[in-house]
Amino acid sequence: MTTDTSTQQRIAIIGAGIAGLASAYLLSRRHTVTLYESGDYLGGHTNTVDVSLDGLSHPVDTGFLVFNDRTYPNLIALFDELGVASHATGMTFAVSVDDGRLEWAGSNLNTVFAQRRNLLSPQFVGMLRDILRFNAAAQAGLDAAIESRITLAQLLEQGRYGRAFRDAYLLPMAAAIWSSAPGDILRFPATTFLRFCLNHALLQVNDRPQWRSVIGGGRDYVRRIAATLNDVRLRTPVYGVQRHDGRVLVRTDDGVEAFDAVVFATHAPDTLKLLDDAGDDERRVLGAVRYQPNTAVLHTDTGQLPRRQSVWSAWNCLARTGDDGNRPVCVSYLLNRLQPLPFTRPVIVTLNPHTEPDPARVLARFEYDHPLLDQPAIDAQAKLAQLQGRRRSWYAGAWTGYGFHEDGLKSALRVADAFGVLPAWAVR
């Protein structure tokens, strides 16, 4: 739909994660923007908190943690414009199965064979062979999967990859990336999985992107964006939206306000609940996207890391055999490896712990939802463009892409483009 960009419009933006914040930041250059957020802080998954340990206090991130110099071009450009500084970091990955029965990390040969007996293990050596074989076949597999529309599970079966490769490498890695249950990962379209891995250089040993974290925590960019906005309404849940007579009516505890347009920067199911007058096409698209709830615990309990300290990595997936595949992934992020923290004690965020960390070492607890990119969600993404701008409504969020910060920002840039305020630095 063509949008009138010649006149100033009054625009409601619902949701203050990266998509909502960026939409507000860009649209406010020409239009009058009101940003609604039901929670008590701005940022969504960008949730930085202050931690005090051993007489020291420092901000740490608990949701959005890192970005890289290759696949986050728009986020880097936005940070440059805002003057946000970052710090080079590593993205090492470790797997611990059944409380240390099998442990390895990909940092170097010493950590790969942290358990020396694996040098003589046919299953473990077979896993390493399968990793090399899968990586080498990824591009050809992507080309074939585009035609066949197979799932990741079908791809693994057709390639005759071993159980160790699947359960001690691929599924832990993918489940940690997408904060999803292994069973849901197996139902991902093979095209989505392979394209993401190839784009992010996850399947190569050399020439990997440089990962970075925001100095002072991600809230630094949130604060800088918020400082440019005139009408931000925290703790203001929206109860309903109705499109009527060329206007958008937004209902909150303060009453009903009229706008010229609305940007939904909320999770797809939440957006659908907000629409008092949703059409069949909106129900089909928004209703096709599911989310995985995840509990994040911030703590200092090293029992939530691999048994062998030599294996400790930035990302540590703690897996268990015998699960039905529907339990959300358990992954511990060792924040000291991701951010320049002043603490000597390990500071950890564990997603969906199998067993609760020591209560005396728990610092905070959060709930985050992540989109599940199964085939219905991918099909919904393809149809979303047909809804944009219709009935004065736009849709943004990380769910419109791979589910990450760059995707949320790119969705905001598409909205900005429709309103004639696309910045010169935007990379489509």
XYZ file of C-alpha atoms in Angstrom:
428
model
C 0.000 0.000 0.000
C 1.243 3.507 -0.847
C 1.510 5.762 2.187
C 1.021 9.528 2.115
C 4.409 10.788 3.263
C 3.821 14.438 2.398
C 1.852 15.340 5.528
C 2.690 14.896 9.177
C 0.792 12.019 10.760
C 0.043 11.003 14.306
C 1.282 7.429 14.747
C 0.814 4.992 17.623
C 3.565 2.445 18.153
C 2.748 -0.475 20.441
C 5.687 -2.315 21.973
C 9.112 -0.930 22.944
C 11.523 -3.668 21.960
C 14.081 -3.003 19.229
C 11.381 -2.886 16.531
C 9.192 -0.427 18.401
C 12.059 1.748 19.591
C 13.621 1.953 16.130
C 10.241 2.650 14.516
C 9.619 5.483 16.980
C 13.142 6.861 16.546
C 12.873 6.979 12.764
C 9.230 7.997 12.344
C 9.515 10.836 14.863
C 11.813 12.660 12.438
C 8.759 13.659 10.410
C 5.707 12.503 12.306
C 4.196 12.765 15.787
C 4.755 9.469 17.588
C 3.301 7.959 20.752
C 5.130 4.860 22.028
C 3.149 2.487 24.252
C 4.840 -0.095 26.473
C 2.932 -2.285 28.919
C 6.026 -3.141 30.979
C 8.046 -1.003 33.371
C 11.132 -0.622 31.171
C 11.964 0.054 27.537
C 13.921 -2.433 25.455
C 12.064 -5.751 25.493
C 14.768 -8.399 25.216
C 17.331 -5.645 25.748
C 17.202 -5.863 29.516
C 20.298 -4.598 31.326
C 20.425 -4.796 35.112
C 22.955 -3.634 37.695
C 24.746 -6.424 39.551
C 26.610 -5.848 42.816
C 29.198 -8.442 43.851
C 32.172 -8.285 46.210
C 31.883 -4.533 46.647
C 31.633 -3.836 42.913
C 28.623 -2.850 40.811
C 28.316 -3.141 37.037
C 25.578 -3.412 34.405
C 25.048 -6.826 32.819
C 22.801 -7.873 29.952
C 20.261 -10.641 30.408
C 18.516 -10.887 27.012
C 20.134 -9.270 23.983
C 23.835 -10.004 24.472
C 25.905 -9.734 21.300
C 26.002 -8.737 17.638
C 28.604 -9.200 14.920
C 30.315 -7.168 12.223
C 28.955 -9.192 9.308
C 25.276 -9.952 9.738
C 24.189 -6.915 11.779
C 24.969 -4.061 9.363
C 21.904 -1.994 10.235
C 22.357 -2.367 13.979
C 25.983 -1.293 13.652
C 24.940 1.730 11.570
C 22.297 2.659 14.128
C 24.804 2.347 16.959
C 27.246 4.520 15.029
C 24.574 7.185 14.567
C 23.668 7.061 18.260
C 27.305 7.032 19.411
C 27.004 3.613 21.100
C 30.373 2.019 21.890
C 31.011 -1.724 21.761
C 33.610 -4.251 22.859
C 35.039 -7.209 20.910
C 34.051 -10.529 22.403
C 34.050 -14.229 21.620
C 31.222 -16.637 20.851
C 32.654 -19.946 22.009
C 30.235 -22.851 22.405
C 30.233 -25.899 24.677
C 28.007 -28.933 25.186
C 27.609 -30.903 28.404
C 25.421 -34.008 28.248
C 23.951 -35.769 31.280
C 25.771 -33.753 33.946
C 29.178 -34.149 32.359
C 29.017 -37.684 30.970
C 29.998 -36.150 27.618
C 31.548 -32.685 27.403
C 33.299 -30.785 24.699
C 33.803 -27.234 23.411
C 34.702 -25.912 19.998
C 37.403 -23.430 21.024
C 40.417 -25.589 20.069
C 41.540 -29.213 19.851
C 42.229 -29.316 23.571
C 38.630 -28.386 24.404
C 37.184 -30.575 21.655
C 38.931 -33.515 23.340
C 38.567 -32.226 26.889
C 37.649 -35.828 27.701
C 40.690 -37.658 26.380
C 38.788 -40.913 26.064
C 36.873 -39.353 23.177
C 40.031 -39.679 21.085
C 39.194 -43.394 20.909
C 35.399 -43.077 20.845
C 33.892 -44.145 17.481
C 30.730 -42.177 18.266
C 32.590 -38.958 19.081
C 34.978 -39.209 16.131
C 31.953 -39.995 13.957
C 30.303 -36.814 15.226
C 33.326 -34.774 14.166
C 33.275 -36.405 10.729
C 29.579 -35.635 10.408
C 30.216 -32.007 11.355
C 32.733 -31.657 8.533
C 30.442 -33.492 6.111
C 27.391 -31.402 7.057
C 29.335 -28.158 6.710
C 30.697 -29.120 3.301
C 27.242 -30.108 2.039
C 25.367 -27.108 3.441
C 25.135 -25.020 0.261
C 24.061 -27.969 -1.886
C 21.632 -28.973 0.838
C 20.139 -25.479 0.850
C 19.659 -25.505 -2.926
C 17.883 -28.859 -2.723
C 15.786 -27.897 0.307
C 14.428 -24.805 -1.434
C 12.780 -27.115 -3.948
C 11.693 -29.896 -1.588
C 10.598 -27.778 1.450
C 11.880 -30.499 3.780
C 12.330 -30.057 7.517
C 15.657 -30.204 9.333
C 14.699 -33.650 10.644
C 14.180 -34.903 7.102
C 17.482 -33.381 5.991
C 19.355 -35.203 8.754
C 17.631 -38.475 7.914
C 18.339 -38.176 4.208
C 21.991 -37.372 4.927
C 22.315 -40.356 7.282
C 23.846 -38.224 10.014
C 24.571 -39.991 13.290
C 22.777 -39.620 16.593
C 25.861 -38.114 18.259
C 26.044 -35.396 15.592
C 22.360 -34.617 16.074
C 22.129 -34.805 19.870
C 25.578 -33.598 20.970
C 26.185 -30.915 18.348
C 23.507 -29.721 15.949
C 20.423 -29.683 18.156
C 22.168 -28.169 21.217
C 23.688 -25.446 19.040
C 20.449 -24.653 17.207
C 18.292 -24.883 20.316
C 20.648 -22.454 22.076
C 20.581 -20.014 19.142
C 16.783 -19.946 18.855
C 15.965 -20.638 22.535
C 13.704 -23.475 21.450
C 13.084 -27.113 22.278
C 15.021 -29.658 20.175
C 11.753 -31.069 18.832
C 10.786 -27.654 17.515
C 14.212 -27.236 15.929
C 13.753 -30.507 14.039
C 10.523 -29.114 12.612
C 12.258 -25.984 11.295
C 12.371 -25.739 7.504
C 15.805 -26.908 6.372
C 16.051 -23.797 4.189
C 15.676 -21.470 7.182
C 18.255 -23.336 9.226
C 20.865 -23.710 6.483
C 20.480 -20.163 5.181
C 20.952 -18.750 8.670
C 24.014 -20.904 9.344
C 25.623 -20.000 6.025
C 24.903 -16.281 6.432
C 26.341 -16.275 9.955
C 29.405 -18.370 9.044
C 28.484 -20.940 11.683
C 29.590 -23.785 9.441
C 33.164 -22.734 8.808
C 36.335 -22.799 10.865
C 38.078 -19.724 9.444
C 36.958 -16.190 8.553
C 34.267 -16.058 11.195
C 32.619 -12.721 12.061
C 33.812 -10.676 15.013
C 31.233 -10.640 17.773
C 30.742 -7.583 19.978
C 28.818 -6.512 23.079
C 27.640 -3.024 24.013
C 29.831 -1.234 26.547
C 27.689 -0.412 29.549
C 25.036 -2.886 28.408
C 22.398 -2.743 25.729
C 20.379 -0.228 27.726
C 22.847 2.417 26.506
C 21.289 2.404 23.033
C 17.789 2.226 24.544
C 18.424 5.350 26.629
C 19.841 7.221 23.651
C 16.780 6.457 21.531
C 14.377 7.286 24.369
C 16.044 10.690 24.787
C 14.903 11.618 21.250
C 11.222 10.759 21.839
C 8.577 13.153 23.143
C 5.739 10.819 24.093
C 6.748 7.531 25.739
C 4.145 5.803 27.894
C 5.566 3.126 30.170
C 3.258 0.858 32.196
C 0.489 1.599 29.714
C -0.962 -1.613 28.329
C -3.066 -1.330 25.198
C -6.294 -3.301 25.509
C -7.613 -2.983 21.997
C -7.168 -1.353 18.597
C -9.913 -0.620 16.111
C -9.591 0.811 12.605
C -12.635 2.991 11.823
C -13.483 5.779 9.378
C -9.898 6.283 8.293
C -8.634 6.487 11.875
C -6.982 4.116 14.332
C -8.539 4.009 17.804
C -6.253 2.851 20.621
C -7.837 1.845 23.958
C -5.902 2.059 27.250
C -6.706 2.850 30.880
C -6.575 6.519 29.866
C -9.433 6.069 27.408
C -9.544 5.923 23.621
C -7.198 8.001 21.468
C -7.332 8.470 17.719
C -4.308 8.180 15.426
C -3.648 8.296 11.716
C -1.736 5.001 11.764
C -0.504 2.255 14.070
C 2.669 0.167 14.168
C 2.346 -3.133 16.016
C 5.827 -3.948 17.365
C 4.539 -6.774 19.537
C 4.716 -10.553 19.246
C 2.429 -11.803 16.499
C -0.074 -13.570 18.819
C -0.216 -10.478 21.055
C -0.881 -8.285 18.038
C -3.768 -10.493 17.012
C -5.274 -10.225 20.506
C -5.080 -6.432 20.313
C -7.046 -6.204 17.063
C -10.712 -5.724 17.901
C -11.573 -5.901 14.222
C -9.030 -8.389 12.839
C -9.743 -9.582 9.304
C -9.425 -13.165 8.137
C -6.080 -12.455 6.459
C -4.683 -10.924 9.652
C -5.863 -13.948 11.650
C -4.203 -16.321 9.204
C -0.852 -14.527 9.191
C -0.549 -13.459 12.826
C -2.137 -16.623 14.146
C 0.406 -18.827 12.370
C 3.368 -17.675 14.484
C 3.978 -19.502 17.768
C 6.314 -18.554 20.599
C 8.427 -20.479 23.102
C 8.334 -19.100 26.673
C 11.751 -19.169 28.364
C 12.754 -18.545 31.964
C 16.092 -16.754 32.385
C 17.835 -16.902 35.759
C 20.707 -14.521 36.525
C 23.018 -16.081 39.110
C 26.574 -17.013 40.164
C 26.121 -20.790 40.607
C 28.852 -22.556 38.608
C 26.900 -25.787 38.963
C 24.985 -24.500 35.934
C 28.146 -24.729 33.802
C 29.943 -27.807 32.403
C 31.686 -29.952 35.013
C 35.118 -29.350 33.466
C 36.242 -25.753 33.779
C 38.413 -26.176 30.689
C 35.193 -26.547 28.691
C 33.519 -23.390 29.993
C 32.543 -21.200 27.055
C 30.476 -18.138 26.327
C 27.488 -20.365 25.486
C 27.104 -23.648 27.359
C 24.315 -26.011 26.359
C 23.360 -28.481 29.091
C 21.599 -31.402 27.419
C 20.011 -34.584 28.706
C 19.443 -37.822 26.870
C 16.053 -39.434 27.164
C 14.084 -36.164 26.938
C 11.144 -36.259 24.555
C 12.509 -33.250 22.672
C 9.741 -30.928 23.808
C 11.492 -29.497 26.862
C 12.911 -26.011 26.263
C 16.669 -25.861 25.844
C 18.867 -25.315 28.898
C 21.771 -23.015 28.071
C 24.044 -21.027 30.378
C 25.598 -17.816 29.099
C 28.847 -17.061 30.922
C 28.578 -13.282 30.861
C 32.191 -12.738 31.915
C 33.179 -14.171 28.508
C 30.757 -11.880 26.640
C 31.055 -8.556 28.463
C 34.007 -6.764 30.088
C 32.809 -7.329 33.661
C 34.924 -6.396 36.706
C 33.865 -9.458 38.709
C 36.125 -12.421 39.450
C 33.128 -14.596 40.203
C 31.356 -16.051 37.155
C 28.100 -14.260 36.367
C 25.713 -16.495 34.481
C 22.336 -16.312 32.790
C 20.777 -19.772 32.541
C 17.819 -20.289 30.280
C 15.369 -22.944 31.467
C 17.603 -24.671 34.064
C 17.084 -28.414 34.517
C 17.566 -27.914 38.242
C 17.252 -24.604 40.028
C 20.478 -22.719 40.808
C 21.425 -22.321 44.463
C 18.836 -19.792 45.768
C 21.570 -17.971 47.693
C 23.327 -17.263 44.387
C 20.308 -16.155 42.354
C 20.377 -12.452 41.466
C 17.235 -12.065 39.341
C 14.731 -13.949 37.199
C 13.107 -12.965 33.916
C 10.634 -14.344 31.394
C 11.304 -14.015 27.658
C 9.410 -15.345 24.649
C 11.078 -16.347 21.377
C 9.405 -17.080 18.012
C 9.341 -20.623 16.651
C 10.299 -20.504 12.992
C 8.449 -23.576 11.750
C 6.970 -23.811 8.263
C 3.679 -22.034 9.140
C 5.690 -19.116 10.567
C 7.883 -18.924 7.464
C 4.797 -18.993 5.228
C 3.273 -16.213 7.340
C 6.391 -14.091 6.872
C 6.004 -14.415 3.109
C 2.416 -13.129 3.307
C 3.075 -10.265 5.699
C 3.857 -7.743 2.955
C 0.254 -8.055 1.777
C -0.947 -6.698 5.130
C 1.496 -3.831 5.538
C -0.260 -0.482 5.374
C -3.733 -1.913 4.940
C -6.265 -0.308 7.261
C -3.507 2.072 8.391
C -1.686 -0.753 10.172
C 1.941 -1.888 10.024
C 3.601 -4.887 11.621
C 7.148 -5.072 12.933
C 9.216 -7.349 15.125
C 12.055 -9.834 15.119
C 9.482 -12.540 14.302
C 9.357 -11.191 10.737
C 12.899 -12.513 10.152
C 15.179 -14.963 11.971
C 14.113 -13.707 15.390
C 17.153 -11.573 16.267
C 17.942 -7.916 16.892
C 18.921 -7.208 13.295
C 15.599 -8.659 12.150
C 13.632 -6.440 14.502
C 15.529 -3.402 13.262
C 15.058 -4.359 9.609
C 11.312 -4.607 10.175
C 11.366 -1.069 11.593
C 13.313 0.130 8.564
C 10.622 -1.287 6.270
C 8.043 0.733 8.197
C 10.233 3.833 8.020
C 10.575 3.371 4.266
C 6.788 3.289 3.886
C 6.563 6.625 5.697
C 9.376 8.233 3.694
C 11.979 8.378 6.487
C 14.355 5.579 5.538
C 17.863 6.620 6.739
C 20.737 6.746 4.273
C 22.619 4.052 6.193
C 19.891 1.417 5.824
C 20.950 -1.877 4.278
C 17.994 -3.711 2.774
